[in-house]
Short mmCIF file of C-alpha atoms and ligand atoms in Angstrom, two decimals:
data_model
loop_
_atom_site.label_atom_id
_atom_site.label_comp_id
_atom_site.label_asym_id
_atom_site.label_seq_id
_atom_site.Cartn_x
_atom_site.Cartn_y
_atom_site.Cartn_z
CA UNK A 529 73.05 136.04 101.00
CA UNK A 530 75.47 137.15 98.73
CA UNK A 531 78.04 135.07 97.64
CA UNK A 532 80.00 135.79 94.14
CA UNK A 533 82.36 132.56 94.49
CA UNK A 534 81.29 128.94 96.14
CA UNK A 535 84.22 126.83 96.53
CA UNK A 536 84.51 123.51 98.25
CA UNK A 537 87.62 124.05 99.71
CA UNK A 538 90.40 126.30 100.12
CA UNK A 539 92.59 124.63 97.71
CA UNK A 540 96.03 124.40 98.29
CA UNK A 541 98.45 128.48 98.47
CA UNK A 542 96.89 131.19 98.67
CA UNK A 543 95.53 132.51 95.20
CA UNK A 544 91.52 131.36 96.37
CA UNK A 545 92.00 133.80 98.92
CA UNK A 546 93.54 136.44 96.97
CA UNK A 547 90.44 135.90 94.53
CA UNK A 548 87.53 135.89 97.56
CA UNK A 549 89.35 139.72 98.66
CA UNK A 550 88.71 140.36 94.79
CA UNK A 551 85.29 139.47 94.51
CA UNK A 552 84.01 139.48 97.71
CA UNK A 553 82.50 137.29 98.98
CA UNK A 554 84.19 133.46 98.93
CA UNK A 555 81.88 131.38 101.02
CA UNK A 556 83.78 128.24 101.38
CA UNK A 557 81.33 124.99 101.89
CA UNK A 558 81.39 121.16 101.52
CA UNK A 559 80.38 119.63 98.13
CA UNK A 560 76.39 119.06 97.99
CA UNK A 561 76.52 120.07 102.03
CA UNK A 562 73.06 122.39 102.69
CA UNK A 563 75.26 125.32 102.81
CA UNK A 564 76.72 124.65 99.48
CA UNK A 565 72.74 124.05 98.00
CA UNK A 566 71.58 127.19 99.45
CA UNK A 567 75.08 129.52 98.74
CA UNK A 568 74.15 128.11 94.49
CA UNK A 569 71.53 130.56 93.15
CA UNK A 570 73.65 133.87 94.54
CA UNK A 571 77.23 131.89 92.90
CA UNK A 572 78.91 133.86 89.79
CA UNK A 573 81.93 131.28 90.10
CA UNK A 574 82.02 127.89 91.52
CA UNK A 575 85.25 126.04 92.06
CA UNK A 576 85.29 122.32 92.84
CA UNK A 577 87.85 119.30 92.12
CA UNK A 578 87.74 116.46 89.92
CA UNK A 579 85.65 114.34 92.71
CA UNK A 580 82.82 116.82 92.59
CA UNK A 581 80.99 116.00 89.23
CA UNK A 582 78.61 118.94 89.03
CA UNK A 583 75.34 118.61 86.50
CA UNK A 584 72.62 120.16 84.81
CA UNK A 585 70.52 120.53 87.70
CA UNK A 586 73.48 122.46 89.44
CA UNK A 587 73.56 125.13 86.64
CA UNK A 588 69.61 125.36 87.07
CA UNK A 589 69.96 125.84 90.89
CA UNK A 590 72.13 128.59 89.61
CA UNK A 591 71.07 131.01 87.51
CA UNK A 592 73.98 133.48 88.21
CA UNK A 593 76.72 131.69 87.46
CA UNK A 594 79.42 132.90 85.02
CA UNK A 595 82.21 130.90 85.99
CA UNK A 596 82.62 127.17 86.63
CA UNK A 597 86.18 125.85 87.82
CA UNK A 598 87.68 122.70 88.62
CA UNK A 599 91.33 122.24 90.31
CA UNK A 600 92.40 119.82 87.54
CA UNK A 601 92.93 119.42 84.20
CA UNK A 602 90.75 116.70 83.31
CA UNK A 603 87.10 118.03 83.29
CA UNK A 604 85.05 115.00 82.64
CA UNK A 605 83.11 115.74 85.77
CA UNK A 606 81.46 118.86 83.98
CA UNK A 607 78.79 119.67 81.87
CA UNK A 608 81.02 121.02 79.31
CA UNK A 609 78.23 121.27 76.25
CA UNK A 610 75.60 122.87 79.06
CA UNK A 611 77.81 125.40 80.27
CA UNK A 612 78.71 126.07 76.64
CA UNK A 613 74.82 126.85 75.75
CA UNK A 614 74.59 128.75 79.14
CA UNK A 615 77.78 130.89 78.12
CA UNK A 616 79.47 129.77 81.32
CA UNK A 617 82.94 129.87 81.22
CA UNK A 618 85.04 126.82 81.92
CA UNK A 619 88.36 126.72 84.47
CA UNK A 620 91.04 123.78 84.62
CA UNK A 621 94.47 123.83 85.25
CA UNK A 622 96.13 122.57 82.09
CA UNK A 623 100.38 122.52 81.57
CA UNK A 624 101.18 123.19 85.37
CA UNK A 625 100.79 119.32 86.61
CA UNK A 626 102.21 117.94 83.38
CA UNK A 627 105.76 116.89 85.85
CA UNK A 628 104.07 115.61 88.10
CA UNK A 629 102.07 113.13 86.77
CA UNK A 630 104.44 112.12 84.62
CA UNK A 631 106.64 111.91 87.81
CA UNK A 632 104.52 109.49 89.16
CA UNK A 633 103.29 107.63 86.28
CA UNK A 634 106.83 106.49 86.31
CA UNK A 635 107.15 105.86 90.26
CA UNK A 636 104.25 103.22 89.67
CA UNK A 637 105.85 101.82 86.60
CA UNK A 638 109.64 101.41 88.74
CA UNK A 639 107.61 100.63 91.94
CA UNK A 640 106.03 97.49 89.97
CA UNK A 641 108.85 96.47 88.22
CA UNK A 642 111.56 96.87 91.60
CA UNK A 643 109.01 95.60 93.52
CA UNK A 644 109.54 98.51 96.14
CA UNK A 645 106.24 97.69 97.57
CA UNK A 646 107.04 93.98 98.29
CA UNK A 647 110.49 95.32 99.76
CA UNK A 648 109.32 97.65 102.43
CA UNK A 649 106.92 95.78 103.83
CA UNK A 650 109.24 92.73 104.19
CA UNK A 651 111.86 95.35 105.68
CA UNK A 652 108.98 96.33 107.86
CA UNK A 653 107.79 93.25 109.14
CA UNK A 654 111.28 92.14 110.79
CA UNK A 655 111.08 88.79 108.26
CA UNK A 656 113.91 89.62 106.24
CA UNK A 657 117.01 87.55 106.95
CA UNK A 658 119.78 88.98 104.44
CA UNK A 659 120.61 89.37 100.49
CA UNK A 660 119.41 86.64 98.60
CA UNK A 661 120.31 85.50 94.76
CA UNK A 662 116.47 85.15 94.15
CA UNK A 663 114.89 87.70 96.47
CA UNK A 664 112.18 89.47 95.28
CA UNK A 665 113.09 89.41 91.45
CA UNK A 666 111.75 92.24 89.19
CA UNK A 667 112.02 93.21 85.22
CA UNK A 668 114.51 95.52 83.49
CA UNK A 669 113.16 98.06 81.24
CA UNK A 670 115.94 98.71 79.32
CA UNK A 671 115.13 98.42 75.71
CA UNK A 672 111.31 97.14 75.99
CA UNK A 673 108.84 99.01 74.14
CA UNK A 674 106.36 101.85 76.05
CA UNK A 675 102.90 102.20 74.63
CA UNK A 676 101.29 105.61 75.17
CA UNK A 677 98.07 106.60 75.12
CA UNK A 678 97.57 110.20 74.42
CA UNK A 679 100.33 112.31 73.00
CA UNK A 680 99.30 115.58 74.54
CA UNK A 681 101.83 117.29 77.05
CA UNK A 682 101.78 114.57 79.89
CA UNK A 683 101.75 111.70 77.27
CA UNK A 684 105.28 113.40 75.98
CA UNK A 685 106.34 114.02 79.75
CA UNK A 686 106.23 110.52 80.49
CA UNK A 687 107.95 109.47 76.81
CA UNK A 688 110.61 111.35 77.80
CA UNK A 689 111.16 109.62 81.43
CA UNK A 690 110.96 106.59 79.75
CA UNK A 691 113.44 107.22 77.19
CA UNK A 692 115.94 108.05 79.56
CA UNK A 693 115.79 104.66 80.98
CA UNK A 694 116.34 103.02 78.15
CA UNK A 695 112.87 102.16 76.59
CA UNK A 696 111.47 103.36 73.37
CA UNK A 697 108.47 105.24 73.48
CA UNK A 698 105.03 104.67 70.64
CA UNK A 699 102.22 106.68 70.93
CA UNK A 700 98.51 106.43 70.45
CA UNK A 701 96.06 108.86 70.35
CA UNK A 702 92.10 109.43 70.20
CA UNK A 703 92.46 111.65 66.74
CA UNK A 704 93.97 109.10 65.05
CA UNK A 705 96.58 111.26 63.91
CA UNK A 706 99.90 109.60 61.85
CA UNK A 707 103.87 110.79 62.11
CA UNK A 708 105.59 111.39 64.99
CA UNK A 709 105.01 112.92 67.94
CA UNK A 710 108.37 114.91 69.10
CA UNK A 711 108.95 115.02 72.25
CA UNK A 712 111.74 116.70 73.25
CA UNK A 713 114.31 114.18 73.92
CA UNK A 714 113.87 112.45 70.84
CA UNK A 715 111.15 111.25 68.24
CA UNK A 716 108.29 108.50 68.39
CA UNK A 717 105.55 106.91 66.06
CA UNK A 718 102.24 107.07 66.34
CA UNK A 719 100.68 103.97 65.77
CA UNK A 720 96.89 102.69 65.14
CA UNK A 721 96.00 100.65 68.54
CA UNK A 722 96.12 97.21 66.42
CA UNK A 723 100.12 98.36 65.67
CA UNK A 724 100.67 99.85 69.56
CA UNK A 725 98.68 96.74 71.48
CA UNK A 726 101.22 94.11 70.58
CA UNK A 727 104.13 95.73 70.82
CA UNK A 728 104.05 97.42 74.45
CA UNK A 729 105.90 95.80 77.38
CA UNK A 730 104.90 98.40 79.51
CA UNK A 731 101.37 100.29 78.58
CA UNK A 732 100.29 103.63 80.26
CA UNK A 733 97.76 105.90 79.82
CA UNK A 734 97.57 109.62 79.91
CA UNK A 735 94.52 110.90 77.46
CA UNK A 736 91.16 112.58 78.83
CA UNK A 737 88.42 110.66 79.86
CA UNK A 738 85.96 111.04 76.76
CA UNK A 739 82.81 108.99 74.95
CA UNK A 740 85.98 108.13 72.61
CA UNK A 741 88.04 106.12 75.37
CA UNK A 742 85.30 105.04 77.68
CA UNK A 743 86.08 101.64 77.90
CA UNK A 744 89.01 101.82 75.48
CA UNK A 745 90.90 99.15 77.15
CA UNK A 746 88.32 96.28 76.97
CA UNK A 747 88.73 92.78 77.05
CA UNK A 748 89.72 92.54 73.46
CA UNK A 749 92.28 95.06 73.96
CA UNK A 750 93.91 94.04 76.99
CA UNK A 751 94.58 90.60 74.72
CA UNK A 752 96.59 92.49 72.26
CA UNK A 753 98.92 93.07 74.81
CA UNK A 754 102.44 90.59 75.05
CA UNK A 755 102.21 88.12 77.81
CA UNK A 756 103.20 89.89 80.76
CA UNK A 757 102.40 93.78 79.95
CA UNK A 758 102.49 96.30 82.38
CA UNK A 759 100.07 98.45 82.04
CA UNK A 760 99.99 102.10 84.22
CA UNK A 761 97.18 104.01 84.85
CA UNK A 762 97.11 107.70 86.01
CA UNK A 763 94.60 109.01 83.57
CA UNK A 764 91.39 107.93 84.30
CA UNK A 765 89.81 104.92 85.67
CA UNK A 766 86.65 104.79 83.27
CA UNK A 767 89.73 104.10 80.31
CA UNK A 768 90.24 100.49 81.64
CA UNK A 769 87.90 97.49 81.51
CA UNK A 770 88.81 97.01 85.19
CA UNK A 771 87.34 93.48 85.97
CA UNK A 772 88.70 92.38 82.75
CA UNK A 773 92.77 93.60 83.89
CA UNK A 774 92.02 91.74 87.06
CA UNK A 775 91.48 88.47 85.45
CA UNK A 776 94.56 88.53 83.06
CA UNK A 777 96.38 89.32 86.02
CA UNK A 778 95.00 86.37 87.94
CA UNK A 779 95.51 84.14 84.79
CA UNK A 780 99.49 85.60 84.33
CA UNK A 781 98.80 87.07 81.14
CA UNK A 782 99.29 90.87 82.36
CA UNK A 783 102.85 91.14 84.08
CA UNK A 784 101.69 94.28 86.83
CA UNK A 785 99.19 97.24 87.02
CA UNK A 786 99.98 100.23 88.64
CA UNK A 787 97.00 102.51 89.72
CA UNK A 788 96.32 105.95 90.50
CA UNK A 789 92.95 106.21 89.05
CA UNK A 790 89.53 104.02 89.53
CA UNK A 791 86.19 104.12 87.93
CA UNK A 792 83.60 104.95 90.35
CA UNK A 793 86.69 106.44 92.76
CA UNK A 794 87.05 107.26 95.90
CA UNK A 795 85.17 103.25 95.82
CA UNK A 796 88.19 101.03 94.58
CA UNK A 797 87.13 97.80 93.22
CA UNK A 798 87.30 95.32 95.96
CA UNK A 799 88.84 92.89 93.66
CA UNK A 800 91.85 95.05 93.25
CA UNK A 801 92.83 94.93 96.79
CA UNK A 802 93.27 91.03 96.17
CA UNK A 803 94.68 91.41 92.89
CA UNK A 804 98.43 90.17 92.71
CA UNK A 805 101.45 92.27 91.08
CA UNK A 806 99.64 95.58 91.44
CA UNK A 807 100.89 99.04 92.94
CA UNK A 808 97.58 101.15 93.83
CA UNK A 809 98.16 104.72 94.88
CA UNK A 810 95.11 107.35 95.72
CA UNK A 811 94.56 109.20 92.77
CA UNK A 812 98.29 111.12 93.72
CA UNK A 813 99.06 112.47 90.05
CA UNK A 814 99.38 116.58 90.93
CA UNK A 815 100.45 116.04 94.23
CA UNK A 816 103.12 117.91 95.03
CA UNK A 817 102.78 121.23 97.48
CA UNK A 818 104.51 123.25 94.27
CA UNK A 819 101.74 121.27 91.89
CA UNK A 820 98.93 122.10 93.81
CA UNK A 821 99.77 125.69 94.50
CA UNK A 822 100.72 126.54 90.61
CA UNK A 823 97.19 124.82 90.04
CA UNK A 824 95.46 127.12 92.32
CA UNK A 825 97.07 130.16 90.80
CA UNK A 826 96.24 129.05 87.22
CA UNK A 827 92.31 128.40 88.26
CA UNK A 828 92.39 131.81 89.93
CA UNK A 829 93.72 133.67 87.46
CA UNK A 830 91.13 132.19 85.15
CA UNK A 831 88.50 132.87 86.94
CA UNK A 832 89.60 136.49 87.56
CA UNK A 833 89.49 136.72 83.58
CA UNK A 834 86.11 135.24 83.85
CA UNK A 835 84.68 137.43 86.40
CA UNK A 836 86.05 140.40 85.06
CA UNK A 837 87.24 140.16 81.26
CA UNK A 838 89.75 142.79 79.68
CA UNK A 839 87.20 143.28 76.71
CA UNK A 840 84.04 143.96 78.32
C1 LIG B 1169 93.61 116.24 86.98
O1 LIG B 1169 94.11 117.36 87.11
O2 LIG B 1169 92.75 115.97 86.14
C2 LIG B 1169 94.07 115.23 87.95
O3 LIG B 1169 93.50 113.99 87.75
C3 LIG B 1169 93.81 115.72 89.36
O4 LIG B 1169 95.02 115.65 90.02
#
């Protein structure tokens, strides 16, 4: 068998196609299926997404492989420092999804506060009998402060959304760096956590899954935060101390959570399903068909690079 590139699907456009007539051939086969095991050794270039964590053992059941890609821009599902000894060359899709997430970041953020959840479903059930003075109540966000973790492109993205409805943006991120983080539509701090914590009505997260914010959000953390913090997750799910957001929530202290990321997903914590004031959404972030096909094209033309550098 002779296959140059192992993917898991066929992504989303059609650049993995394109690439397959390229480098023939593209054998397309489900993540850890017994195709996909016996289609390794004979793979130059994988590509999987960011639910396929691949490991060591993969890169030994591979001995040809130059190129490793991923559909996504985070890439803590990869042996990054192994397929830097094995000079592998690494694929994500950075910049192209930057909207998008941002986009929805802030649907979850509005969603919580308006309550659209809540809304529909009463709209849906036949219950509701009319406007009411009192009916389902939300929170303004005009002129509350919006922590951000991570100041990279999608951090600023999401600043910016924020700041046009009124909010003022603060940053946070892992290298601890000082000033101000410019991001387009105006300027913001950044702040140590001890200075961000306190001050964020509304708390969302968009930095890379690393040792450095494993856990980042603990117990002690989620404390810093005013009574009644929102807090909006479309990073990753490892970032939050899960069980411990669920119990402020339960106890009041934490005003909403809105989801688009678990640890451990596609297995959601059971407890969030139960949890009140929450909006969770299925890992949606690059989800739109102009997304998904830009992130295609960016992988491919990666691993075309990969396959077949300028400067051999
Ligand atoms: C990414 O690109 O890392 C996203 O989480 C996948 O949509």
């Amino acid at each position: 068998m002779s296959i140059r590139i192992l993917a898991t699907s066929s992504l989303v456009g059609p650049a993995l196609a394109e690439l397959g007539a390229r480098f023939p051939e593209l054998r397309i086969a489900a993540f850890r299926s017994p195709e996909w095991q016996a289609a390794l050794p004979s793979a130059e270039a994988l590509v999987v997404v960011v639910s396929e964590p691949i490991t060591e053992a993969d890169l030994d059941a591979a001995p040809k492989l130059r190129a490793l890609g991923t559909c996504s821009v985070g890439m803590n599902h990869l042996p990054l420092q192994a397929c830097q000894a094995r000079g592998i060359a690494v694929v994500n899709t950075p910049g192209v999804l930057t909207d998008a997430t941002a986009d929805l970041a802030l649907a979850l953020l509005l969603a919580l506060t308006r309550r659209v959840a809540e809304g529909e479903a009463l709209v849906r059930s036949g219950a509701w009998v009319g406007w009411a003075p009192d009916q389902l109540l939300g929170r303004g966000l005009v002129g509350k402060a919006c922590g951000i973790f991570g100041s990279g492109p999608i951090g600023q993205a999401f600043a910016k959304r924020v700041w046009a409805l009124g909010m003022t943006p603060f940053f946070w991120d892992r290298e601890g760096l000082g000033g101000v983080v410019d991001f387009e539509a105006g300027r913001a701090p950044r702040l140590p956590l001890a200075d961000l914590l306190p001050r964020s009505a509304v708390l969302s997260l968009h930095c890379p899954l690393t040792d450095q914010t494993r856990g980042l959000l603990d117990r002690a953390a989620l404390a810093q935060l005013p009574v009644g913090a929102i807090i909006i997750n479309t990073a990753r799910g490892g970032i939050l101390d899960e069980d411990a957001a669920i119990d402020l929530l339960a106890a009041g202290q934490l005003g909403g959570v809105g989801l688009d990321v678990y640890a451990g997903e596609p297995r959601v914590n059971p407890r969030w399903l139960q949890a009140p004031r929450t909006v969770l959404l299925p890992h949606l972030g690059s989800a739109t068909l102009e997304t998904r096909e830009a992130m295609t094209r960016l992988l491919c033309d990666g691993l075309t690079v990969a396959l077949d550098p300028p400067f051999k």
